[in-house]
Amino acid sequence: MMVAVARPSLEMRAMRREDLPRVSELEHASYAFPWSLGIFGDCLKAGHPSWVLCLAGRIIGYGILSIGAGEAHVLNVCIAPDQRGQGFGRHLMKRLLDIARWNGAERVFLEVRPSNPNAQALYVSLGFHEIGRRPRYYPAHDGREDAIVMALEFPS
């Protein structure tokens, strides 16, 4: 006899203003130098494609893009610490790449900390490659940390 196991539903939808407290909570749980609530609000006001990933109706991740002139830039992406390692980051990034493509982007850029090898590995597995470094880009406990700049070109 086969028993059906109920799986919680996974949904990606546009971020709304009422999502900002939860998004900020995830940001603060994930990063030593988090974005402020105001920065997230400014992204919504500016019309940046901003998305949340929900598991069984609860926000477990988010991603924000900037798109223009045939290019997209991943400004921020995050998965709740207790939900990492289950493929949710990959799912979220694939959807963000789809959104970039649907909005006419030919290439996508992002920055990642050298101290975040898990994120680097995810981005490489999605087709990103390092194109440069931004010296002293990120705040760090011992001063500043460089950013690895990565890019992905969509096939024409």
PDB file of C-alpha atoms in Angstrom:
ATOM      1  CA  MET A   1       0.000   0.000   0.000  1.00  0.00           C
ATOM      2  CA  MET A   2       1.375   3.401  -1.018  1.00  0.00           C
ATOM      3  CA  VAL A   3       0.846   6.274   1.385  1.00  0.00           C
ATOM      4  CA  ALA A   4       0.719   9.786  -0.034  1.00  0.00           C
ATOM      5  CA  VAL A   5       2.865  12.224   1.902  1.00  0.00           C
ATOM      6  CA  ALA A   6       1.601  15.789   1.876  1.00  0.00           C
ATOM      7  CA  ARG A   7       4.301  18.240   0.801  1.00  0.00           C
ATOM      8  CA  PRO A   8       4.007  21.863   1.851  1.00  0.00           C
ATOM      9  CA  SER A   9       3.338  24.115  -1.131  1.00  0.00           C
ATOM     10  CA  LEU A  10       6.110  26.315  -2.520  1.00  0.00           C
ATOM     11  CA  GLU A  11       5.061  29.643  -4.010  1.00  0.00           C
ATOM     12  CA  MET A  12       6.988  32.583  -5.435  1.00  0.00           C
ATOM     13  CA  ARG A  13       5.166  35.891  -5.622  1.00  0.00           C
ATOM     14  CA  ALA A  14       5.832  39.609  -5.820  1.00  0.00           C
ATOM     15  CA  MET A  15       6.998  41.156  -2.564  1.00  0.00           C
ATOM     16  CA  ARG A  16       4.447  43.429  -0.904  1.00  0.00           C
ATOM     17  CA  ARG A  17       4.933  46.223   1.615  1.00  0.00           C
ATOM     18  CA  GLU A  18       3.350  44.066   4.340  1.00  0.00           C
ATOM     19  CA  ASP A  19       6.089  41.446   3.722  1.00  0.00           C
ATOM     20  CA  LEU A  20       8.862  43.833   4.747  1.00  0.00           C
ATOM     21  CA  PRO A  21       8.939  42.979   8.483  1.00  0.00           C
ATOM     22  CA  ARG A  22       9.429  39.250   7.686  1.00  0.00           C
ATOM     23  CA  VAL A  23      11.950  40.035   4.922  1.00  0.00           C
ATOM     24  CA  SER A  24      13.874  42.253   7.349  1.00  0.00           C
ATOM     25  CA  GLU A  25      13.745  39.496   9.986  1.00  0.00           C
ATOM     26  CA  LEU A  26      15.325  37.028   7.523  1.00  0.00           C
ATOM     27  CA  GLU A  27      17.926  39.619   6.479  1.00  0.00           C
ATOM     28  CA  HIS A  28      18.954  40.238  10.087  1.00  0.00           C
ATOM     29  CA  ALA A  29      19.087  36.494  10.839  1.00  0.00           C
ATOM     30  CA  SER A  30      21.312  35.923   7.801  1.00  0.00           C
ATOM     31  CA  TYR A  31      23.796  38.777   7.567  1.00  0.00           C
ATOM     32  CA  ALA A  32      26.152  40.484  10.004  1.00  0.00           C
ATOM     33  CA  PHE A  33      25.658  43.752   8.088  1.00  0.00           C
ATOM     34  CA  PRO A  34      21.992  43.621   7.022  1.00  0.00           C
ATOM     35  CA  TRP A  35      20.055  45.959   4.782  1.00  0.00           C
ATOM     36  CA  SER A  36      17.698  48.261   6.675  1.00  0.00           C
ATOM     37  CA  LEU A  37      13.931  48.032   6.387  1.00  0.00           C
ATOM     38  CA  GLY A  38      14.119  51.370   4.556  1.00  0.00           C
ATOM     39  CA  ILE A  39      16.348  49.953   1.809  1.00  0.00           C
ATOM     40  CA  PHE A  40      13.806  47.210   1.120  1.00  0.00           C
ATOM     41  CA  GLY A  41      11.036  49.816   1.035  1.00  0.00           C
ATOM     42  CA  ASP A  42      13.091  51.944  -1.377  1.00  0.00           C
ATOM     43  CA  CYS A  43      13.522  48.933  -3.689  1.00  0.00           C
ATOM     44  CA  LEU A  44       9.743  48.480  -3.797  1.00  0.00           C
ATOM     45  CA  LYS A  45       9.213  52.224  -4.393  1.00  0.00           C
ATOM     46  CA  ALA A  46      11.787  52.189  -7.203  1.00  0.00           C
ATOM     47  CA  GLY A  47       9.921  49.333  -8.882  1.00  0.00           C
ATOM     48  CA  HIS A  48      12.792  46.837  -8.677  1.00  0.00           C
ATOM     49  CA  PRO A  49      11.460  43.312  -9.290  1.00  0.00           C
ATOM     50  CA  SER A  50      11.241  42.069  -5.694  1.00  0.00           C
ATOM     51  CA  TRP A  51      10.034  38.542  -4.963  1.00  0.00           C
ATOM     52  CA  VAL A  52       9.413  36.332  -1.957  1.00  0.00           C
ATOM     53  CA  LEU A  53       9.575  32.545  -1.764  1.00  0.00           C
ATOM     54  CA  CYS A  54       6.908  31.065   0.513  1.00  0.00           C
ATOM     55  CA  LEU A  55       6.745  27.547   1.931  1.00  0.00           C
ATOM     56  CA  ALA A  56       3.289  26.592   3.205  1.00  0.00           C
ATOM     57  CA  GLY A  57       2.391  30.295   3.159  1.00  0.00           C
ATOM     58  CA  ARG A  58       5.423  31.479   5.192  1.00  0.00           C
ATOM     59  CA  ILE A  59       8.161  33.601   3.612  1.00  0.00           C
ATOM     60  CA  ILE A  60      11.420  31.633   3.666  1.00  0.00           C
ATOM     61  CA  GLY A  61      13.386  33.674   1.138  1.00  0.00           C
ATOM     62  CA  TYR A  62      13.485  36.684  -1.119  1.00  0.00           C
ATOM     63  CA  GLY A  63      15.291  38.126  -4.094  1.00  0.00           C
ATOM     64  CA  ILE A  64      15.560  41.616  -5.562  1.00  0.00           C
ATOM     65  CA  LEU A  65      16.692  42.520  -9.065  1.00  0.00           C
ATOM     66  CA  SER A  66      17.527  45.722 -10.867  1.00  0.00           C
ATOM     67  CA  ILE A  67      16.837  45.552 -14.610  1.00  0.00           C
ATOM     68  CA  GLY A  68      17.691  48.031 -17.359  1.00  0.00           C
ATOM     69  CA  ALA A  69      19.536  48.451 -20.647  1.00  0.00           C
ATOM     70  CA  GLY A  70      19.508  44.714 -21.373  1.00  0.00           C
ATOM     71  CA  GLU A  71      21.142  43.842 -18.072  1.00  0.00           C
ATOM     72  CA  ALA A  72      19.955  42.617 -14.688  1.00  0.00           C
ATOM     73  CA  HIS A  73      21.705  42.844 -11.347  1.00  0.00           C
ATOM     74  CA  VAL A  74      20.865  40.583  -8.404  1.00  0.00           C
ATOM     75  CA  LEU A  75      20.821  43.137  -5.586  1.00  0.00           C
ATOM     76  CA  ASN A  76      19.950  40.819  -2.712  1.00  0.00           C
ATOM     77  CA  VAL A  77      18.995  37.176  -2.316  1.00  0.00           C
ATOM     78  CA  CYS A  78      18.426  35.237   0.893  1.00  0.00           C
ATOM     79  CA  ILE A  79      17.018  31.975   2.225  1.00  0.00           C
ATOM     80  CA  ALA A  80      16.079  31.553   5.903  1.00  0.00           C
ATOM     81  CA  PRO A  81      18.971  29.979   7.823  1.00  0.00           C
ATOM     82  CA  ASP A  82      16.859  26.970   8.896  1.00  0.00           C
ATOM     83  CA  GLN A  83      15.776  26.295   5.280  1.00  0.00           C
ATOM     84  CA  ARG A  84      19.212  26.278   3.610  1.00  0.00           C
ATOM     85  CA  GLY A  85      20.654  23.202   1.931  1.00  0.00           C
ATOM     86  CA  GLN A  86      17.289  21.993   0.609  1.00  0.00           C
ATOM     87  CA  GLY A  87      17.374  23.488  -2.900  1.00  0.00           C
ATOM     88  CA  PHE A  88      15.320  26.591  -2.091  1.00  0.00           C
ATOM     89  CA  GLY A  89      18.179  28.942  -3.008  1.00  0.00           C
ATOM     90  CA  ARG A  90      18.527  27.239  -6.393  1.00  0.00           C
ATOM     91  CA  HIS A  91      14.762  27.442  -6.951  1.00  0.00           C
ATOM     92  CA  LEU A  92      14.721  31.145  -6.047  1.00  0.00           C
ATOM     93  CA  MET A  93      17.733  31.975  -8.238  1.00  0.00           C
ATOM     94  CA  LYS A  94      16.292  30.094 -11.241  1.00  0.00           C
ATOM     95  CA  ARG A  95      13.063  32.086 -10.924  1.00  0.00           C
ATOM     96  CA  LEU A  96      15.006  35.367 -10.630  1.00  0.00           C
ATOM     97  CA  LEU A  97      16.925  34.445 -13.792  1.00  0.00           C
ATOM     98  CA  ASP A  98      13.620  33.698 -15.558  1.00  0.00           C
ATOM     99  CA  ILE A  99      12.282  37.095 -14.457  1.00  0.00           C
ATOM    100  CA  ALA A 100      15.433  38.824 -15.718  1.00  0.00           C
ATOM    101  CA  ARG A 101      15.136  37.044 -19.073  1.00  0.00           C
ATOM    102  CA  TRP A 102      11.399  37.838 -19.366  1.00  0.00           C
ATOM    103  CA  ASN A 103      12.267  41.501 -18.772  1.00  0.00           C
ATOM    104  CA  GLY A 104      14.749  41.572 -21.648  1.00  0.00           C
ATOM    105  CA  ALA A 105      18.038  41.072 -19.833  1.00  0.00           C
ATOM    106  CA  GLU A 106      20.818  39.531 -21.923  1.00  0.00           C
ATOM    107  CA  ARG A 107      23.158  39.153 -18.956  1.00  0.00           C
ATOM    108  CA  VAL A 108      22.910  39.095 -15.175  1.00  0.00           C
ATOM    109  CA  PHE A 109      25.469  40.365 -12.675  1.00  0.00           C
ATOM    110  CA  LEU A 110      25.869  39.837  -8.950  1.00  0.00           C
ATOM    111  CA  GLU A 111      28.404  40.313  -6.181  1.00  0.00           C
ATOM    112  CA  VAL A 112      29.247  37.677  -3.601  1.00  0.00           C
ATOM    113  CA  ARG A 113      31.555  37.647  -0.610  1.00  0.00           C
ATOM    114  CA  PRO A 114      34.698  35.494  -0.921  1.00  0.00           C
ATOM    115  CA  SER A 115      33.776  34.264   2.589  1.00  0.00           C
ATOM    116  CA  ASN A 116      30.517  32.736   1.228  1.00  0.00           C
ATOM    117  CA  PRO A 117      31.641  29.593  -0.651  1.00  0.00           C
ATOM    118  CA  ASN A 118      28.162  28.022  -0.605  1.00  0.00           C
ATOM    119  CA  ALA A 119      26.670  30.956  -2.517  1.00  0.00           C
ATOM    120  CA  GLN A 120      29.630  30.982  -4.916  1.00  0.00           C
ATOM    121  CA  ALA A 121      29.138  27.272  -5.646  1.00  0.00           C
ATOM    122  CA  LEU A 122      25.416  27.798  -6.289  1.00  0.00           C
ATOM    123  CA  TYR A 123      26.085  30.677  -8.696  1.00  0.00           C
ATOM    124  CA  VAL A 124      28.770  28.726 -10.597  1.00  0.00           C
ATOM    125  CA  SER A 125      26.404  25.742 -10.873  1.00  0.00           C
ATOM    126  CA  LEU A 126      23.821  28.091 -12.457  1.00  0.00           C
ATOM    127  CA  GLY A 127      26.335  29.256 -15.074  1.00  0.00           C
ATOM    128  CA  PHE A 128      27.806  32.382 -13.485  1.00  0.00           C
ATOM    129  CA  HIS A 129      31.533  33.030 -13.770  1.00  0.00           C
ATOM    130  CA  GLU A 130      33.843  35.494 -12.052  1.00  0.00           C
ATOM    131  CA  ILE A 131      34.539  38.611 -14.109  1.00  0.00           C
ATOM    132  CA  GLY A 132      36.334  40.740 -11.524  1.00  0.00           C
ATOM    133  CA  ARG A 133      36.613  41.985  -7.972  1.00  0.00           C
ATOM    134  CA  ARG A 134      35.388  45.081  -6.171  1.00  0.00           C
ATOM    135  CA  PRO A 135      37.998  45.915  -3.514  1.00  0.00           C
ATOM    136  CA  ARG A 136      36.675  46.612  -0.012  1.00  0.00           C
ATOM    137  CA  TYR A 137      33.051  46.406  -1.215  1.00  0.00           C
ATOM    138  CA  TYR A 138      31.391  44.819   1.817  1.00  0.00           C
ATOM    139  CA  PRO A 139      31.590  45.863   5.466  1.00  0.00           C
ATOM    140  CA  ALA A 140      33.292  43.197   7.580  1.00  0.00           C
ATOM    141  CA  HIS A 141      34.127  42.743  11.255  1.00  0.00           C
ATOM    142  CA  ASP A 142      37.803  43.404  10.535  1.00  0.00           C
ATOM    143  CA  GLY A 143      37.247  46.339   8.165  1.00  0.00           C
ATOM    144  CA  ARG A 144      36.094  45.645   4.619  1.00  0.00           C
ATOM    145  CA  GLU A 145      35.815  42.562   2.385  1.00  0.00           C
ATOM    146  CA  ASP A 146      36.200  42.439  -1.383  1.00  0.00           C
ATOM    147  CA  ALA A 147      33.319  41.360  -3.598  1.00  0.00           C
ATOM    148  CA  ILE A 148      33.637  38.753  -6.320  1.00  0.00           C
ATOM    149  CA  VAL A 149      31.721  40.083  -9.343  1.00  0.00           C
ATOM    150  CA  MET A 150      30.037  37.323 -11.329  1.00  0.00           C
ATOM    151  CA  ALA A 151      28.105  37.369 -14.589  1.00  0.00           C
ATOM    152  CA  LEU A 152      25.825  35.064 -16.555  1.00  0.00           C
ATOM    153  CA  GLU A 153      25.152  35.569 -20.259  1.00  0.00           C
ATOM    154  CA  PHE A 154      21.871  34.272 -21.649  1.00  0.00           C
ATOM    155  CA  PRO A 155      22.172  32.498 -25.008  1.00  0.00           C
ATOM    156  CA  SER A 156      20.684  34.605 -27.816  1.00  0.00           C
TER     157      SER A 156
END
